[in-house]
GROMACS .gro file of C-alpha atoms in nm:
model
  303
    1MET     CA    1   2.128  -1.589   0.070
    2ASP     CA    2   1.890  -1.404  -0.161
    3ILE     CA    3   1.670  -1.160   0.031
    4LYS     CA    4   1.298  -1.139  -0.043
    5ILE     CA    5   1.156  -0.788  -0.010
    6ASP     CA    6   0.804  -0.772   0.130
    7ALA     CA    7   0.682  -0.444  -0.016
    8PHE     CA    8   0.354  -0.423   0.175
    9ALA     CA    9   0.383  -0.484   0.551
   10HIS     CA   10   0.233  -0.274   0.827
   11VAL     CA   11   0.324  -0.132   1.165
   12LEU     CA   12   0.154   0.108   1.405
   13PRO     CA   13   0.375   0.396   1.521
   14THR     CA   14   0.304   0.410   1.894
   15ASP     CA   15   0.359   0.784   1.932
   16LEU     CA   16   0.104   0.846   1.657
   17LEU     CA   17  -0.144   0.614   1.826
   18ASN     CA   18  -0.096   0.784   2.163
   19ASN     CA   19  -0.135   1.131   2.012
   20ILE     CA   20  -0.466   1.033   1.856
   21LYS     CA   21  -0.579   0.855   2.173
   22ASN     CA   22  -0.526   1.175   2.372
   23ASP     CA   23  -0.819   1.332   2.187
   24PHE     CA   24  -1.004   1.017   2.084
   25PRO     CA   25  -0.962   0.764   2.367
   26ASP     CA   26  -1.194   0.512   2.202
   27VAL     CA   27  -0.994   0.493   1.878
   28ILE     CA   28  -0.883   0.134   1.940
   29GLU     CA   29  -1.232   0.016   2.031
   30LYS     CA   30  -1.362   0.166   1.708
   31ASN     CA   31  -1.081   0.010   1.504
   32GLN     CA   32  -1.041  -0.344   1.629
   33PHE     CA   33  -0.757  -0.422   1.388
   34LEU     CA   34  -0.535  -0.190   1.592
   35LYS     CA   35  -0.536  -0.452   1.868
   36ILE     CA   36  -0.307  -0.690   1.675
   37PRO     CA   37   0.000  -0.704   1.902
   38ALA     CA   38   0.259  -0.751   1.625
   39LEU     CA   39   0.177  -0.405   1.489
   40THR     CA   40   0.365  -0.254   1.782
   41ASP     CA   41   0.550  -0.537   1.958
   42LEU     CA   42   0.868  -0.620   1.767
   43ASN     CA   43   0.938  -0.921   1.987
   44ILE     CA   44   0.624  -1.081   1.847
   45ARG     CA   45   0.714  -0.953   1.503
   46ARG     CA   46   1.049  -1.128   1.520
   47LYS     CA   47   0.903  -1.461   1.632
   48ASN     CA   48   0.984  -1.717   1.360
   49PHE     CA   49   1.065  -1.429   1.125
   50PRO     CA   50   1.207  -1.569   0.799
   51LYS     CA   51   1.580  -1.503   0.773
   52ASP     CA   52   1.551  -1.436   0.398
   53VAL     CA   53   1.275  -1.171   0.419
   54LYS     CA   54   1.293  -0.799   0.487
   55GLN     CA   55   0.980  -0.585   0.507
   56ILE     CA   56   0.896  -0.242   0.373
   57ILE     CA   57   0.684  -0.095   0.652
   58SER     CA   58   0.387   0.135   0.616
   59ASN     CA   59   0.147   0.272   0.872
   60VAL     CA   60  -0.166   0.072   0.932
   61ASN     CA   61  -0.491   0.246   0.836
   62LEU     CA   62  -0.492   0.519   1.100
   63ASN     CA   63  -0.483   0.854   0.926
   64PRO     CA   64  -0.449   1.188   1.109
   65GLU     CA   65  -0.669   1.373   0.860
   66ASP     CA   66  -0.964   1.165   0.978
   67TYR     CA   67  -0.928   1.316   1.325
   68PHE     CA   68  -0.764   1.659   1.306
   69ASP     CA   69  -0.745   1.977   1.102
   70GLY     CA   70  -0.490   2.019   0.827
   71LYS     CA   71  -0.221   2.184   1.039
   72LYS     CA   72  -0.221   1.921   1.312
   73ALA     CA   73  -0.264   1.634   1.066
   74ALA     CA   74   0.044   1.751   0.875
   75GLN     CA   75   0.254   1.764   1.191
   76LEU     CA   76   0.137   1.420   1.301
   77CYS     CA   77   0.221   1.276   0.958
   78TRP     CA   78   0.568   1.428   0.969
   79ASP     CA   79   0.629   1.296   1.319
   80ALA     CA   80   0.490   0.952   1.235
   81ASN     CA   81   0.718   0.937   0.932
   82GLU     CA   82   1.015   1.007   1.157
   83GLU     CA   83   0.892   0.727   1.380
   84LEU     CA   84   0.870   0.491   1.081
   85LEU     CA   85   1.218   0.595   0.977
   86LYS     CA   86   1.353   0.523   1.325
   87LEU     CA   87   1.189   0.178   1.324
   88ALA     CA   88   1.346   0.098   0.988
   89ASN     CA   89   1.691   0.223   1.087
   90GLU     CA   90   1.695   0.045   1.422
   91ASN     CA   91   1.570  -0.287   1.285
   92GLU     CA   92   1.757  -0.325   0.957
   93ASP     CA   93   1.772  -0.703   1.000
   94ILE     CA   94   1.395  -0.725   0.936
   95PHE     CA   95   1.298  -0.389   0.781
   96ALA     CA   96   1.438  -0.270   0.446
   97GLY     CA   97   1.261   0.064   0.425
   98ALA     CA   98   0.946   0.262   0.495
   99VAL     CA   99   0.650   0.418   0.315
  100ALA     CA  100   0.560   0.770   0.421
  101MET     CA  101   0.227   0.917   0.525
  102VAL     CA  102   0.086   1.242   0.384
  103PRO     CA  103  -0.200   1.459   0.518
  104MET     CA  104  -0.486   1.455   0.268
  105ASN     CA  105  -0.653   1.761   0.423
  106ASN     CA  106  -0.339   1.970   0.368
  107ILE     CA  107  -0.210   1.912   0.016
  108PRO     CA  108   0.062   2.184   0.027
  109LYS     CA  109   0.208   2.018   0.335
  110ALA     CA  110   0.173   1.677   0.171
  111ILE     CA  111   0.388   1.803  -0.117
  112GLU     CA  112   0.634   1.948   0.133
  113ILE     CA  113   0.663   1.611   0.309
  114ILE     CA  114   0.734   1.442  -0.024
  115GLU     CA  115   0.997   1.697  -0.122
  116GLN     CA  116   1.167   1.751   0.215
  117GLN     CA  117   1.119   1.426   0.405
  118VAL     CA  118   1.070   1.145   0.153
  119VAL     CA  119   1.306   1.241  -0.128
  120SER     CA  120   1.586   1.336   0.109
  121ASN     CA  121   1.605   0.994   0.276
  122ASP     CA  122   1.678   0.672   0.089
  123LYS     CA  123   1.496   0.467   0.352
  124PHE     CA  124   1.167   0.613   0.227
  125VAL     CA  125   1.060   0.430  -0.087
  126GLY     CA  126   0.732   0.610  -0.160
  127ILE     CA  127   0.407   0.724  -0.001
  128GLN     CA  128   0.089   0.544   0.094
  129LEU     CA  129  -0.249   0.660  -0.033
  130PHE     CA  130  -0.588   0.508   0.029
  131THR     CA  131  -0.877   0.438  -0.207
  132GLN     CA  132  -1.067   0.725  -0.048
  133ALA     CA  133  -0.964   1.026   0.154
  134LEU     CA  134  -1.213   1.224   0.359
  135ASP     CA  135  -1.499   1.035   0.189
  136LYS     CA  136  -1.383   1.138  -0.159
  137SER     CA  137  -1.226   0.928  -0.431
  138ILE     CA  138  -0.849   0.933  -0.426
  139ALA     CA  139  -0.877   1.045  -0.789
  140SER     CA  140  -1.070   1.360  -0.691
  141VAL     CA  141  -0.920   1.666  -0.851
  142GLU     CA  142  -0.804   1.820  -0.522
  143TYR     CA  143  -0.566   1.525  -0.472
  144GLU     CA  144  -0.418   1.537  -0.822
  145PRO     CA  145  -0.113   1.744  -0.718
  146ILE     CA  146   0.011   1.445  -0.520
  147PHE     CA  147   0.005   1.223  -0.830
  148LEU     CA  148   0.191   1.494  -1.022
  149GLU     CA  149   0.452   1.523  -0.747
  150MET     CA  150   0.509   1.149  -0.721
  151SER     CA  151   0.558   1.132  -1.096
  152LYS     CA  152   0.812   1.415  -1.072
  153VAL     CA  153   1.014   1.249  -0.795
  154ASP     CA  154   0.979   0.910  -0.966
  155LEU     CA  155   0.878   0.714  -0.657
  156PRO     CA  156   0.578   0.482  -0.620
  157ILE     CA  157   0.242   0.534  -0.457
  158PHE     CA  158   0.131   0.238  -0.245
  159LEU     CA  159  -0.247   0.212  -0.284
  160HIS     CA  160  -0.429   0.061   0.014
  161PRO     CA  161  -0.806   0.005   0.047
  162VAL     CA  162  -1.044   0.161   0.298
  163PHE     CA  163  -1.416   0.116   0.347
  164ASP     CA  164  -1.662   0.348   0.179
  165ASN     CA  165  -1.848   0.491   0.478
  166ASN     CA  166  -2.161   0.541   0.268
  167LYS     CA  167  -2.207   0.165   0.234
  168ARG     CA  168  -2.391  -0.032   0.499
  169ASP     CA  169  -2.264  -0.378   0.411
  170ASN     CA  170  -1.888  -0.326   0.438
  171ASN     CA  171  -1.695  -0.644   0.513
  172ILE     CA  172  -1.328  -0.732   0.531
  173THR     CA  173  -1.351  -1.023   0.285
  174PHE     CA  174  -1.487  -0.851  -0.027
  175SER     CA  175  -1.542  -0.478   0.026
  176TRP     CA  176  -1.179  -0.378   0.006
  177GLU     CA  177  -1.137  -0.561  -0.325
  178TYR     CA  178  -1.425  -0.364  -0.471
  179GLU     CA  179  -1.289  -0.035  -0.336
  180LEU     CA  180  -0.945  -0.103  -0.482
  181THR     CA  181  -1.095  -0.186  -0.820
  182GLN     CA  182  -1.307   0.128  -0.821
  183ALA     CA  183  -1.011   0.345  -0.726
  184MET     CA  184  -0.804   0.192  -1.005
  185MET     CA  185  -1.081   0.269  -1.254
  186GLN     CA  186  -1.112   0.627  -1.126
  187ILE     CA  187  -0.737   0.682  -1.157
  188VAL     CA  188  -0.743   0.543  -1.511
  189GLN     CA  189  -1.045   0.752  -1.610
  190ALA     CA  190  -0.881   1.063  -1.466
  191GLY     CA  191  -0.607   1.009  -1.724
  192TYR     CA  192  -0.323   1.021  -1.471
  193PHE     CA  193  -0.108   0.765  -1.650
  194GLU     CA  194  -0.129   0.977  -1.966
  195LYS     CA  195  -0.065   1.307  -1.785
  196TYR     CA  196   0.218   1.175  -1.569
  197PRO     CA  197   0.429   0.921  -1.758
  198ASN     CA  198   0.655   0.842  -1.461
  199LEU     CA  199   0.361   0.759  -1.234
  200LYS     CA  200   0.403   0.426  -1.051
  201ILE     CA  201   0.125   0.284  -0.835
  202ILE     CA  202   0.154  -0.043  -0.643
  203VAL     CA  203  -0.191  -0.185  -0.574
  204HIS     CA  204  -0.250  -0.406  -0.273
  205HIS     CA  205  -0.417  -0.750  -0.299
  206ALA     CA  206  -0.287  -0.845  -0.646
  207GLY     CA  207  -0.492  -0.583  -0.825
  208ALA     CA  208  -0.819  -0.691  -0.664
  209MET     CA  209  -1.095  -0.772  -0.918
  210VAL     CA  210  -0.912  -0.647  -1.225
  211PRO     CA  211  -0.738  -0.969  -1.342
  212PHE     CA  212  -1.056  -1.175  -1.319
  213PHE     CA  213  -1.262  -0.915  -1.507
  214ALA     CA  214  -0.997  -0.827  -1.767
  215GLY     CA  215  -1.238  -0.914  -2.047
  216ARG     CA  216  -1.502  -0.676  -1.917
  217ILE     CA  217  -1.241  -0.401  -1.898
  218LYS     CA  218  -1.128  -0.471  -2.253
  219TYR     CA  219  -1.473  -0.467  -2.410
  220THR     CA  220  -1.658  -0.208  -2.200
  221MET     CA  221  -1.386   0.057  -2.173
  222THR     CA  222  -1.169   0.234  -2.428
  223ASP     CA  223  -0.848   0.085  -2.569
  224GLN     CA  224  -0.647   0.353  -2.388
  225GLU     CA  225  -0.815   0.278  -2.057
  226TYR     CA  226  -0.749  -0.092  -2.102
  227ARG     CA  227  -0.381  -0.020  -2.168
  228ASP     CA  228  -0.365   0.211  -1.866
  229PHE     CA  229  -0.502  -0.057  -1.633
  230LYS     CA  230  -0.197  -0.265  -1.726
  231LYS     CA  231   0.033   0.011  -1.599
  232PHE     CA  232  -0.046  -0.060  -1.234
  233TYR     CA  233   0.193  -0.267  -1.027
  234VAL     CA  234   0.041  -0.522  -0.790
  235ASP     CA  235   0.153  -0.718  -0.487
  236THR     CA  236   0.092  -1.081  -0.387
  237ALA     CA  237  -0.108  -1.019  -0.067
  238ILE     CA  238  -0.405  -1.250  -0.127
  239LEU     CA  239  -0.316  -1.513   0.136
  240GLY     CA  240  -0.204  -1.779  -0.109
  241ASN     CA  241  -0.381  -1.897  -0.427
  242PRO     CA  242  -0.106  -1.943  -0.688
  243LYS     CA  243  -0.359  -1.966  -0.972
  244ALA     CA  244  -0.494  -1.621  -0.888
  245LEU     CA  245  -0.140  -1.483  -0.882
  246GLU     CA  246  -0.078  -1.638  -1.224
  247LEU     CA  247  -0.394  -1.467  -1.349
  248ALA     CA  248  -0.263  -1.134  -1.219
  249ILE     CA  249   0.062  -1.191  -1.406
  250ASP     CA  250  -0.132  -1.274  -1.722
  251PHE     CA  251  -0.291  -0.929  -1.710
  252PHE     CA  252  -0.033  -0.697  -1.556
  253GLY     CA  253   0.281  -0.879  -1.672
  254SER     CA  254   0.541  -1.053  -1.457
  255GLU     CA  255   0.751  -0.737  -1.430
  256HIS     CA  256   0.459  -0.560  -1.258
  257MET     CA  257   0.420  -0.801  -0.965
  258VAL     CA  258   0.603  -0.752  -0.634
  259PHE     CA  259   0.615  -0.964  -0.324
  260GLY     CA  260   0.382  -0.833  -0.052
  261THR     CA  261   0.217  -1.004   0.243
  262ASP     CA  262   0.007  -0.752   0.440
  263ALA     CA  263   0.189  -0.870   0.754
  264PRO     CA  264   0.103  -0.897   1.036
  265PHE     CA  265  -0.260  -0.940   0.934
  266ALA     CA  266  -0.470  -1.250   0.862
  267VAL     CA  267  -0.250  -1.525   1.009
  268MET     CA  268  -0.162  -1.473   1.372
  269PRO     CA  269   0.064  -1.383   1.535
  270ASN     CA  270   0.269  -1.205   1.269
  271GLY     CA  271   0.122  -1.252   0.923
  272ALA     CA  272   0.087  -1.479   0.621
  273THR     CA  273   0.443  -1.462   0.492
  274GLU     CA  274   0.486  -1.840   0.483
  275GLN     CA  275   0.159  -1.897   0.298
  276ILE     CA  276   0.234  -1.632   0.037
  277VAL     CA  277   0.593  -1.748  -0.020
  278ASP     CA  278   0.457  -2.100  -0.071
  279ALA     CA  279   0.202  -1.972  -0.323
  280ILE     CA  280   0.468  -1.788  -0.522
  281ASN     CA  281   0.686  -2.098  -0.522
  282GLU     CA  282   0.392  -2.301  -0.654
  283MET     CA  283   0.324  -2.064  -0.944
  284ARG     CA  284   0.398  -2.202  -1.289
  285VAL     CA  285   0.661  -1.943  -1.373
  286SER     CA  286   1.032  -1.950  -1.441
  287THR     CA  287   1.293  -1.919  -1.169
  288THR     CA  288   1.388  -1.581  -1.313
  289THR     CA  289   1.029  -1.457  -1.289
  290ARG     CA  290   1.003  -1.586  -0.933
  291ASP     CA  291   1.322  -1.404  -0.835
  292ASP     CA  292   1.189  -1.089  -0.997
  293ILE     CA  293   0.869  -1.110  -0.793
  294PHE     CA  294   1.055  -1.170  -0.469
  295SER     CA  295   1.285  -0.869  -0.503
  296ASN     CA  296   1.410  -0.753  -0.843
  297ASN     CA  297   1.088  -0.591  -0.965
  298PHE     CA  298   1.053  -0.382  -0.652
  299LEU     CA  299   1.414  -0.270  -0.661
  300LYS     CA  300   1.365  -0.153  -1.019
  301ILE     CA  301   1.059   0.051  -0.918
  302ILE     CA  302   1.239   0.247  -0.649
  303ARG     CA  303   1.571   0.303  -0.829
   0.00000   0.00000   0.00000
Protein backbone atom coordinates (compact mmCIF):
# COMPACT_ATOMS: atom_id res chain seq x y z
CA MET A 1 0.00 0.00 0.00
CA ASP A 2 1.41 3.38 -1.02
CA ILE A 3 1.41 5.84 1.87
CA LYS A 4 0.24 9.41 1.35
CA ILE A 5 2.14 11.95 3.44
CA ASP A 6 0.03 14.84 4.72
CA ALA A 7 2.67 17.53 5.16
CA PHE A 8 0.47 20.10 6.91
CA ALA A 9 -1.60 18.74 9.82
CA HIS A 10 -1.93 20.25 13.26
CA VAL A 11 -1.99 19.20 16.89
CA LEU A 12 -2.02 21.09 20.18
CA PRO A 13 0.64 19.95 22.66
CA THR A 14 -1.29 19.78 25.93
CA ASP A 15 1.64 20.64 28.19
CA LEU A 16 2.24 23.79 26.14
CA LEU A 17 -1.43 24.73 26.40
CA ASN A 18 -1.46 24.17 30.16
CA ASN A 19 1.71 26.20 30.65
CA ILE A 20 0.19 29.14 28.81
CA LYS A 21 -3.14 28.74 30.61
CA ASN A 22 -1.37 29.03 33.97
CA ASP A 23 -0.63 32.68 33.19
CA PHE A 24 -3.39 33.36 30.68
CA PRO A 25 -6.44 31.36 31.81
CA ASP A 26 -8.66 32.85 29.09
CA VAL A 27 -6.41 31.74 26.21
CA ILE A 28 -8.95 29.22 24.90
CA GLU A 29 -11.84 31.67 25.06
CA LYS A 30 -9.78 34.16 23.07
CA ASN A 31 -8.78 31.51 20.53
CA GLN A 32 -11.88 29.51 19.77
CA PHE A 33 -10.09 27.22 17.30
CA LEU A 34 -8.27 25.66 20.25
CA LYS A 35 -11.54 24.03 21.26
CA ILE A 36 -11.45 21.51 18.38
CA PRO A 37 -11.22 18.19 20.26
CA ALA A 38 -9.14 16.34 17.64
CA LEU A 39 -6.23 18.71 18.26
CA THR A 40 -5.58 16.94 21.55
CA ASP A 41 -7.73 13.79 21.59
CA LEU A 42 -6.06 11.07 19.54
CA ASN A 43 -9.07 8.78 19.87
CA ILE A 44 -11.06 11.29 17.84
CA ARG A 45 -8.08 11.77 15.56
CA ARG A 46 -8.00 8.07 14.80
CA LYS A 47 -11.72 7.82 14.05
CA ASN A 48 -12.06 6.75 10.39
CA PHE A 49 -8.41 7.68 9.87
CA PRO A 50 -7.34 6.62 6.35
CA LYS A 51 -5.05 3.61 6.47
CA ASP A 52 -2.93 4.99 3.60
CA VAL A 53 -2.24 8.42 5.15
CA LYS A 54 0.37 9.55 7.64
CA GLN A 55 0.52 13.11 8.92
CA ILE A 56 3.38 15.50 9.54
CA ILE A 57 2.27 17.31 12.68
CA SER A 58 2.87 20.94 13.56
CA ASN A 59 1.65 23.01 16.46
CA VAL A 60 -1.56 24.91 15.94
CA ASN A 61 -1.25 28.70 16.02
CA LEU A 62 -0.37 29.15 19.69
CA ASN A 63 3.04 30.77 19.92
CA PRO A 64 4.90 31.32 23.22
CA GLU A 65 6.47 34.57 22.03
CA ASP A 66 3.01 36.13 21.97
CA TYR A 67 2.73 35.60 25.73
CA PHE A 68 6.18 35.49 27.33
CA ASP A 69 9.65 37.02 27.22
CA GLY A 70 12.38 35.53 25.07
CA LYS A 71 13.87 33.27 27.75
CA LYS A 72 10.60 31.63 28.73
CA ALA A 73 9.34 31.49 25.14
CA ALA A 74 12.50 29.63 24.11
CA GLN A 75 12.09 27.06 26.89
CA LEU A 76 8.42 26.53 26.05
CA CYS A 77 9.28 26.02 22.37
CA TRP A 78 11.95 23.48 23.25
CA ASP A 79 9.60 21.61 25.58
CA ALA A 80 6.73 21.72 23.08
CA ASN A 81 9.04 20.33 20.40
CA GLU A 82 9.87 17.43 22.69
CA GLU A 83 6.14 16.93 23.16
CA LEU A 84 5.61 16.92 19.39
CA LEU A 85 8.46 14.44 19.03
CA LYS A 86 6.90 12.16 21.64
CA LEU A 87 3.54 12.30 19.86
CA ALA A 88 5.18 11.36 16.56
CA ASN A 89 7.23 8.53 18.06
CA GLU A 90 4.34 7.03 20.02
CA ASN A 91 1.87 7.19 17.12
CA GLU A 92 3.92 6.13 14.12
CA ASP A 93 0.90 4.44 12.54
CA ILE A 94 -0.67 7.88 11.88
CA PHE A 95 2.19 10.40 12.28
CA ALA A 96 5.27 10.38 10.02
CA GLY A 97 7.13 13.29 11.56
CA ALA A 98 6.91 16.71 13.18
CA VAL A 99 7.60 20.37 12.44
CA ALA A 100 9.40 22.29 15.16
CA MET A 101 8.55 25.58 16.82
CA VAL A 102 11.05 28.42 17.28
CA PRO A 103 10.81 31.51 19.54
CA MET A 104 10.65 34.62 17.38
CA ASN A 105 11.53 36.93 20.29
CA ASN A 106 14.80 35.07 20.89
CA ILE A 107 16.55 34.50 17.58
CA PRO A 108 19.80 33.09 19.07
CA LYS A 109 17.77 30.43 20.86
CA ALA A 110 15.76 29.81 17.70
CA ILE A 111 19.01 29.05 15.88
CA GLU A 112 20.07 26.82 18.77
CA ILE A 113 16.82 24.86 18.55
CA ILE A 114 17.37 24.34 14.82
CA GLU A 115 20.96 23.20 15.29
CA GLN A 116 20.58 21.12 18.46
CA GLN A 117 17.01 19.85 18.41
CA VAL A 118 15.80 19.79 14.81
CA VAL A 119 18.89 18.71 12.89
CA SER A 120 19.78 16.02 15.41
CA ASN A 121 16.47 14.14 15.08
CA ASP A 122 15.20 12.69 11.82
CA LYS A 123 11.60 12.91 13.02
CA PHE A 124 11.81 16.71 12.69
CA VAL A 125 11.39 17.68 9.06
CA GLY A 126 11.62 21.47 9.36
CA ILE A 127 10.30 24.45 11.31
CA GLN A 128 7.06 26.38 11.20
CA LEU A 129 7.01 30.14 10.71
CA PHE A 130 4.04 32.44 10.45
CA THR A 131 3.30 35.30 8.07
CA GLN A 132 3.91 37.74 10.91
CA ALA A 133 5.75 37.50 14.19
CA LEU A 134 5.20 40.01 16.97
CA ASP A 135 3.25 42.24 14.54
CA LYS A 136 6.17 42.41 12.09
CA SER A 137 6.52 40.82 8.67
CA ILE A 138 8.22 37.46 8.75
CA ALA A 139 10.63 38.98 6.21
CA SER A 140 11.72 41.69 8.68
CA VAL A 141 15.47 41.90 8.88
CA GLU A 142 15.66 40.69 12.49
CA TYR A 143 14.24 37.32 11.40
CA GLU A 144 16.60 36.85 8.46
CA PRO A 145 19.08 34.67 10.42
CA ILE A 146 16.44 31.96 10.58
CA PHE A 147 16.14 31.88 6.78
CA LEU A 148 19.93 31.70 6.53
CA GLU A 149 20.06 28.85 9.04
CA MET A 150 17.34 26.84 7.33
CA SER A 151 19.15 27.21 4.03
CA LYS A 152 22.35 25.96 5.70
CA VAL A 153 20.71 22.88 7.22
CA ASP A 154 18.74 22.29 4.00
CA LEU A 155 15.36 21.72 5.64
CA PRO A 156 12.07 23.42 4.76
CA ILE A 157 10.21 26.25 6.42
CA PHE A 158 6.47 25.61 6.71
CA LEU A 159 4.75 28.98 6.24
CA HIS A 160 1.40 29.33 8.02
CA PRO A 161 -0.87 32.41 8.02
CA VAL A 162 -1.90 34.55 10.97
CA PHE A 163 -4.14 37.60 11.15
CA ASP A 164 -2.69 41.08 10.91
CA ASN A 165 -3.81 42.59 14.21
CA ASN A 166 -3.86 46.07 12.66
CA LYS A 167 -6.79 45.11 10.44
CA ARG A 168 -10.35 45.38 11.69
CA ASP A 169 -12.02 43.12 9.15
CA ASN A 170 -10.06 39.90 9.65
CA ASN A 171 -11.98 36.78 8.66
CA ILE A 172 -11.09 33.12 8.35
CA THR A 173 -12.29 32.77 4.75
CA PHE A 174 -10.14 35.37 2.96
CA SER A 175 -7.78 37.17 5.34
CA TRP A 176 -5.29 34.36 5.68
CA GLU A 177 -4.97 34.05 1.91
CA TYR A 178 -4.08 37.72 1.67
CA GLU A 179 -1.58 37.46 4.52
CA LEU A 180 0.12 34.45 2.92
CA THR A 181 0.36 36.26 -0.40
CA GLN A 182 1.82 39.37 1.20
CA ALA A 183 4.37 37.34 3.14
CA MET A 184 5.42 35.54 -0.04
CA MET A 185 5.91 38.89 -1.77
CA GLN A 186 7.92 40.25 1.17
CA ILE A 187 10.17 37.18 1.18
CA VAL A 188 10.71 37.52 -2.56
CA GLN A 189 11.42 41.25 -2.33
CA ALA A 190 13.87 40.65 0.51
CA GLY A 191 15.87 38.59 -1.99
CA TYR A 192 16.08 35.51 0.25
CA PHE A 193 15.90 33.02 -2.61
CA GLU A 194 18.89 34.75 -4.22
CA LYS A 195 20.87 35.03 -0.97
CA TYR A 196 20.13 31.51 0.21
CA PRO A 197 20.01 29.08 -2.73
CA ASN A 198 19.04 26.06 -0.59
CA LEU A 199 16.04 27.84 0.93
CA LYS A 200 12.85 25.77 0.78
CA ILE A 201 9.52 27.20 1.90
CA ILE A 202 6.25 25.24 1.86
CA VAL A 203 3.30 27.62 1.71
CA HIS A 204 -0.05 26.60 3.16
CA HIS A 205 -3.31 26.82 1.15
CA ALA A 206 -1.85 26.10 -2.30
CA GLY A 207 0.06 29.36 -2.49
CA ALA A 208 -2.98 31.49 -1.66
CA MET A 209 -3.67 34.23 -4.26
CA VAL A 210 -0.47 33.79 -6.25
CA PRO A 211 -1.61 31.26 -8.91
CA PHE A 212 -4.73 33.26 -9.78
CA PHE A 213 -2.80 36.53 -10.05
CA ALA A 214 0.26 35.11 -11.82
CA GLY A 215 -0.20 37.58 -14.67
CA ARG A 216 -0.16 40.55 -12.33
CA ILE A 217 3.03 39.23 -10.75
CA LYS A 218 4.64 38.77 -14.15
CA TYR A 219 3.84 42.23 -15.48
CA THR A 220 4.03 44.39 -12.35
CA MET A 221 7.16 42.93 -10.75
CA THR A 222 10.66 42.26 -12.02
CA ASP A 223 11.60 39.14 -13.99
CA GLN A 224 13.73 37.96 -11.06
CA GLU A 225 10.87 38.40 -8.61
CA TYR A 226 8.55 36.50 -10.90
CA ARG A 227 11.06 33.63 -11.09
CA ASP A 228 11.50 33.69 -7.31
CA PHE A 229 7.76 33.34 -6.71
CA LYS A 230 7.97 30.02 -8.56
CA LYS A 231 10.53 28.74 -6.05
CA PHE A 232 7.95 28.33 -3.30
CA TYR A 233 6.49 24.92 -2.59
CA VAL A 234 2.76 24.75 -1.88
CA ASP A 235 0.37 22.29 -0.29
CA THR A 236 -3.15 21.21 -1.30
CA ALA A 237 -5.05 22.49 1.76
CA ILE A 238 -7.87 24.40 0.06
CA LEU A 239 -10.70 21.98 0.95
CA GLY A 240 -11.10 20.53 -2.52
CA ASN A 241 -11.34 22.38 -5.85
CA PRO A 242 -9.24 20.35 -8.33
CA LYS A 243 -9.26 23.19 -10.88
CA ALA A 244 -7.60 25.53 -8.38
CA LEU A 245 -4.99 22.88 -7.62
CA GLU A 246 -4.32 22.52 -11.35
CA LEU A 247 -3.86 26.29 -11.54
CA ALA A 248 -1.32 26.10 -8.71
CA ILE A 249 0.57 23.42 -10.60
CA ASP A 250 0.52 25.56 -13.74
CA PHE A 251 2.38 28.27 -11.86
CA PHE A 252 4.62 26.50 -9.34
CA GLY A 253 5.17 23.27 -11.27
CA SER A 254 4.01 19.78 -10.32
CA GLU A 255 7.25 19.06 -8.46
CA HIS A 256 6.50 21.95 -6.07
CA MET A 257 3.13 20.70 -4.81
CA VAL A 258 2.81 18.48 -1.72
CA PHE A 259 -0.20 16.84 -0.15
CA GLY A 260 -1.49 18.80 2.85
CA THR A 261 -4.90 18.92 4.50
CA ASP A 262 -4.83 21.33 7.48
CA ALA A 263 -6.35 18.51 9.57
CA PRO A 264 -8.25 18.53 11.85
CA PHE A 265 -9.74 21.84 10.74
CA ALA A 266 -12.73 22.69 8.53
CA VAL A 267 -14.52 19.33 8.37
CA MET A 268 -15.40 17.90 11.75
CA PRO A 269 -14.44 15.85 13.61
CA ASN A 270 -10.94 15.32 12.25
CA GLY A 271 -10.37 17.25 9.04
CA ALA A 272 -10.87 17.39 5.28
CA THR A 273 -8.54 14.57 4.27
CA GLU A 274 -11.20 12.75 2.25
CA GLN A 275 -12.25 15.89 0.36
CA ILE A 276 -8.68 16.83 -0.50
CA VAL A 277 -7.70 13.32 -1.59
CA ASP A 278 -10.77 13.29 -3.85
CA ALA A 279 -9.78 16.65 -5.34
CA ILE A 280 -6.25 15.44 -6.10
CA ASN A 281 -7.65 12.30 -7.70
CA GLU A 282 -9.92 14.45 -9.87
CA MET A 283 -7.07 16.64 -11.14
CA ARG A 284 -6.20 16.25 -14.81
CA VAL A 285 -2.65 15.09 -14.19
CA SER A 286 -0.72 11.90 -14.81
CA THR A 287 -0.57 9.06 -12.32
CA THR A 288 3.11 9.85 -11.80
CA THR A 289 2.34 13.47 -10.96
CA ARG A 290 -0.41 12.39 -8.58
CA ASP A 291 1.96 10.01 -6.80
CA ASP A 292 4.53 12.79 -6.57
CA ILE A 293 1.98 15.09 -4.93
CA PHE A 294 0.87 12.45 -2.46
CA SER A 295 4.36 11.63 -1.20
CA ASN A 296 7.38 11.75 -3.51
CA ASN A 297 7.73 15.53 -3.72
CA PHE A 298 7.74 15.92 0.03
CA LEU A 299 10.26 13.15 0.53
CA LYS A 300 12.58 14.87 -1.93
CA ILE A 301 12.31 18.15 -0.01
CA ILE A 302 13.38 16.68 3.31
CA ARG A 303 16.13 14.35 2.05
